[in-house]
Amino acid sequence: MQLFHSKTSPFVRKVMVTAHELGLVDRLELLPGAAHPVNRDAAIVARNPLGQVPTLVLDDGTVLADSRVICEYLDDLGGGGFFPPAGPARWTALAAQSTGDGLLDAALLTVYETRVRGEGERSPAWVEGQRAKIEGGLAAIEAAAPGLGDRVDIAAITYGCALGYLDLRFADIGWRDRYPAAAAWFAAFDARPSMRATQPG
């Protein structure tokens, strides 16, 4: 399998953490992917018209895009159970994944607004709105953290990658001081070999 990959993408990191946890990482051939909202990578676009990472090309040529889809495929392939079967637990896990992904979407949109757009094109109100979403996501992780324990599922992986991305791109917000339960949970989860192996720095 081939994975269009960017080391700093938190969505790629979700896939890589999942692959490490399932023992599938050696089956992935990592292809460099320079996904960009303006300067699109033709190599990715040739496989995925949205030009995004992660994009996974299966051995039979099938293309899967979006970390949610790819992680669920890997979980099925590796028999991990990171996505619960049909029932209340599944909806709870998927809702948590959506919250973590939503935090990441807001963080990435903030990065694009402040780093890709020219200074005269930037909208402080837009950035403020995305920051509010980040804070909302952090509050949700804070509320969930006491119940996460040592679980390893798609909720925990997404939360972990979201908090790790904040450390990478938003160190100035000092989230640990305001969300101590999330900070304590993340300190343990971030020590997992899968998280250490996928550090973006």
Short mmCIF file of C-alpha atoms in Angstrom, two decimals, residues 1-198:
data_model
loop_
_atom_site.label_atom_id
_atom_site.label_comp_id
_atom_site.label_asym_id
_atom_site.label_seq_id
_atom_site.Cartn_x
_atom_site.Cartn_y
_atom_site.Cartn_z
CA MET A 1 0.00 0.00 0.00
CA GLN A 2 1.17 3.50 -0.79
CA LEU A 3 0.42 6.45 1.48
CA PHE A 4 0.82 10.04 0.35
CA HIS A 5 2.40 11.41 3.47
CA SER A 6 3.41 14.66 5.13
CA LYS A 7 5.13 14.37 8.48
CA THR A 8 3.54 17.52 9.91
CA SER A 9 -0.04 16.66 8.91
CA PRO A 10 -2.04 15.66 11.98
CA PHE A 11 -4.42 13.67 9.78
CA VAL A 12 -1.51 11.69 8.35
CA ARG A 13 -0.32 11.20 11.92
CA LYS A 14 -3.69 9.65 12.82
CA VAL A 15 -3.18 7.11 10.08
CA MET A 16 0.41 6.41 11.06
CA VAL A 17 -0.41 6.00 14.77
CA THR A 18 -3.20 3.60 13.80
CA ALA A 19 -0.83 1.66 11.54
CA HIS A 20 1.82 1.43 14.27
CA GLU A 21 -0.71 0.26 16.84
CA LEU A 22 -1.99 -2.42 14.46
CA GLY A 23 1.46 -3.61 13.36
CA LEU A 24 0.79 -2.54 9.77
CA VAL A 25 3.34 0.23 9.36
CA ASP A 26 5.77 -1.99 7.44
CA ARG A 27 3.10 -2.54 4.79
CA LEU A 28 2.95 1.17 3.99
CA GLU A 29 5.16 2.72 1.34
CA LEU A 30 5.35 6.40 2.23
CA LEU A 31 5.19 8.76 -0.73
CA PRO A 32 6.04 12.43 -0.20
CA GLY A 33 2.97 14.63 -0.47
CA ALA A 34 3.14 18.42 -0.61
CA ALA A 35 -0.55 19.08 -0.06
CA HIS A 36 -1.28 22.81 -0.13
CA PRO A 37 -4.54 24.79 -0.34
CA VAL A 38 -3.27 26.84 -3.29
CA ASN A 39 -0.26 25.12 -4.88
CA ARG A 40 -1.71 21.65 -5.36
CA ASP A 41 0.55 18.61 -5.65
CA ALA A 42 -0.05 17.05 -9.07
CA ALA A 43 1.13 13.63 -7.90
CA ILE A 44 -1.59 13.52 -5.24
CA VAL A 45 -4.24 15.04 -7.50
CA ALA A 46 -3.61 12.28 -10.05
CA ARG A 47 -4.88 9.79 -7.43
CA ASN A 48 -7.19 11.96 -5.33
CA PRO A 49 -8.89 14.90 -7.08
CA LEU A 50 -9.01 16.80 -3.77
CA GLY A 51 -5.22 16.70 -3.58
CA GLN A 52 -5.16 15.98 0.14
CA VAL A 53 -3.04 13.96 2.51
CA PRO A 54 -3.48 11.34 3.66
CA THR A 55 -4.36 9.47 0.49
CA LEU A 56 -3.95 5.68 0.54
CA VAL A 57 -3.52 3.63 -2.63
CA LEU A 58 -4.30 -0.03 -2.05
CA ASP A 59 -2.45 -2.84 -3.78
CA ASP A 60 -5.33 -3.30 -6.23
CA GLY A 61 -5.31 0.40 -7.16
CA THR A 62 -8.30 1.40 -5.03
CA VAL A 63 -7.80 4.88 -3.59
CA LEU A 64 -8.98 5.83 -0.10
CA ALA A 65 -8.91 9.42 1.11
CA ASP A 66 -9.67 11.10 4.44
CA SER A 67 -8.09 9.90 7.68
CA ARG A 68 -11.42 8.63 9.00
CA VAL A 69 -11.87 6.28 6.06
CA ILE A 70 -8.23 5.18 5.98
CA CYS A 71 -8.07 4.51 9.72
CA GLU A 72 -11.22 2.42 9.57
CA TYR A 73 -9.83 0.46 6.62
CA LEU A 74 -6.58 -0.24 8.50
CA ASP A 75 -8.53 -1.22 11.60
CA ASP A 76 -10.54 -3.71 9.54
CA LEU A 77 -7.38 -5.01 7.88
CA GLY A 78 -5.55 -5.42 11.17
CA GLY A 79 -8.50 -6.57 13.28
CA GLY A 80 -7.83 -3.89 15.87
CA GLY A 81 -11.29 -3.07 17.14
CA PHE A 82 -10.41 0.63 17.29
CA PHE A 83 -13.83 1.27 15.73
CA PRO A 84 -16.51 -0.42 17.84
CA PRO A 85 -19.17 -2.48 16.05
CA ALA A 86 -22.66 -1.13 15.46
CA GLY A 87 -24.27 0.16 18.61
CA PRO A 88 -23.98 3.00 21.14
CA ALA A 89 -20.22 2.58 21.68
CA ARG A 90 -19.60 3.07 17.97
CA TRP A 91 -21.53 6.33 17.83
CA THR A 92 -19.73 7.58 20.94
CA ALA A 93 -16.33 6.81 19.39
CA LEU A 94 -17.25 8.36 16.04
CA ALA A 95 -18.62 11.48 17.73
CA ALA A 96 -15.37 11.87 19.66
CA GLN A 97 -13.39 11.40 16.44
CA SER A 98 -15.47 14.15 14.82
CA THR A 99 -14.77 16.50 17.73
CA GLY A 100 -11.03 15.90 17.47
CA ASP A 101 -11.10 16.25 13.70
CA GLY A 102 -13.12 19.45 14.02
CA LEU A 103 -10.50 20.90 16.34
CA LEU A 104 -7.85 19.97 13.77
CA ASP A 105 -9.86 21.48 10.91
CA ALA A 106 -10.07 24.77 12.82
CA ALA A 107 -6.36 24.65 13.62
CA LEU A 108 -5.41 24.00 10.00
CA LEU A 109 -7.69 26.77 8.74
CA THR A 110 -5.98 29.12 11.18
CA VAL A 111 -2.57 28.05 9.92
CA TYR A 112 -3.66 28.59 6.31
CA GLU A 113 -5.15 31.98 7.12
CA THR A 114 -2.06 33.23 8.92
CA ARG A 115 0.68 31.57 6.86
CA VAL A 116 -0.66 31.10 3.34
CA ARG A 117 -2.80 34.19 2.77
CA GLY A 118 -1.09 37.53 2.30
CA GLU A 119 -1.17 39.94 5.21
CA GLY A 120 -3.73 42.17 3.51
CA GLU A 121 -6.01 39.20 2.82
CA ARG A 122 -6.18 37.88 6.39
CA SER A 123 -9.29 38.13 8.53
CA PRO A 124 -8.78 38.56 12.29
CA ALA A 125 -12.46 37.73 12.81
CA TRP A 126 -11.99 34.44 10.91
CA VAL A 127 -8.98 33.54 13.05
CA GLU A 128 -10.90 34.41 16.20
CA GLY A 129 -13.78 32.18 15.11
CA GLN A 130 -11.46 29.25 14.44
CA ARG A 131 -9.73 29.79 17.78
CA ALA A 132 -13.12 29.57 19.46
CA LYS A 133 -13.65 26.18 17.81
CA ILE A 134 -10.25 25.04 19.07
CA GLU A 135 -11.22 26.06 22.60
CA GLY A 136 -14.53 24.24 22.24
CA GLY A 137 -12.72 21.10 21.15
CA LEU A 138 -10.31 21.40 24.07
CA ALA A 139 -13.21 21.73 26.50
CA ALA A 140 -14.76 18.56 25.07
CA ILE A 141 -11.47 16.64 25.42
CA GLU A 142 -11.12 17.94 28.98
CA ALA A 143 -14.58 16.59 29.83
CA ALA A 144 -13.83 13.23 28.18
CA ALA A 145 -10.30 12.77 29.55
CA PRO A 146 -11.19 11.24 32.94
CA GLY A 147 -13.01 8.42 31.16
CA LEU A 148 -10.31 7.68 28.58
CA GLY A 149 -7.94 5.84 30.91
CA ASP A 150 -5.50 3.74 28.90
CA ARG A 151 -7.91 3.12 26.03
CA VAL A 152 -6.51 2.93 22.52
CA ASP A 153 -9.29 3.48 20.02
CA ILE A 154 -10.11 5.97 17.31
CA ALA A 155 -11.30 8.52 19.88
CA ALA A 156 -8.04 8.40 21.85
CA ILE A 157 -5.89 8.42 18.71
CA THR A 158 -7.71 11.44 17.31
CA TYR A 159 -7.58 13.34 20.58
CA GLY A 160 -3.88 12.54 20.93
CA CYS A 161 -3.05 13.74 17.44
CA ALA A 162 -5.13 16.89 17.94
CA LEU A 163 -3.32 17.83 21.15
CA GLY A 164 0.02 17.01 19.57
CA TYR A 165 -0.75 19.33 16.66
CA LEU A 166 -1.56 22.16 19.06
CA ASP A 167 1.88 21.64 20.60
CA LEU A 168 3.43 21.85 17.14
CA ARG A 169 1.61 24.90 15.78
CA PHE A 170 -0.08 26.66 18.71
CA ALA A 171 2.34 26.47 21.62
CA ASP A 172 1.33 30.04 22.51
CA ILE A 173 -2.17 29.08 23.65
CA GLY A 174 -0.90 27.23 26.75
CA TRP A 175 -3.73 24.70 26.70
CA ARG A 176 -2.29 22.54 29.49
CA ASP A 177 -2.77 25.25 32.10
CA ARG A 178 -6.47 25.52 31.35
CA TYR A 179 -7.26 21.87 30.65
CA PRO A 180 -5.43 19.85 33.32
CA ALA A 181 -7.35 16.58 32.86
CA ALA A 182 -6.60 16.59 29.14
CA ALA A 183 -2.96 17.42 29.90
CA ALA A 184 -2.61 14.53 32.35
CA TRP A 185 -4.20 12.05 29.94
CA PHE A 186 -2.10 13.29 27.02
CA ALA A 187 1.14 12.97 28.98
CA ALA A 188 0.52 9.22 29.27
CA PHE A 189 -0.88 8.69 25.77
CA ASP A 190 1.90 10.70 24.12
CA ALA A 191 4.45 8.33 25.66
CA ARG A 192 3.12 5.39 23.63
CA PRO A 193 5.63 4.02 21.07
CA SER A 194 3.19 4.82 18.24
CA MET A 195 3.12 8.49 19.25
CA ARG A 196 6.87 8.66 19.76
CA ALA A 197 7.46 7.11 16.32
CA THR A 198 5.23 9.68 14.60
#
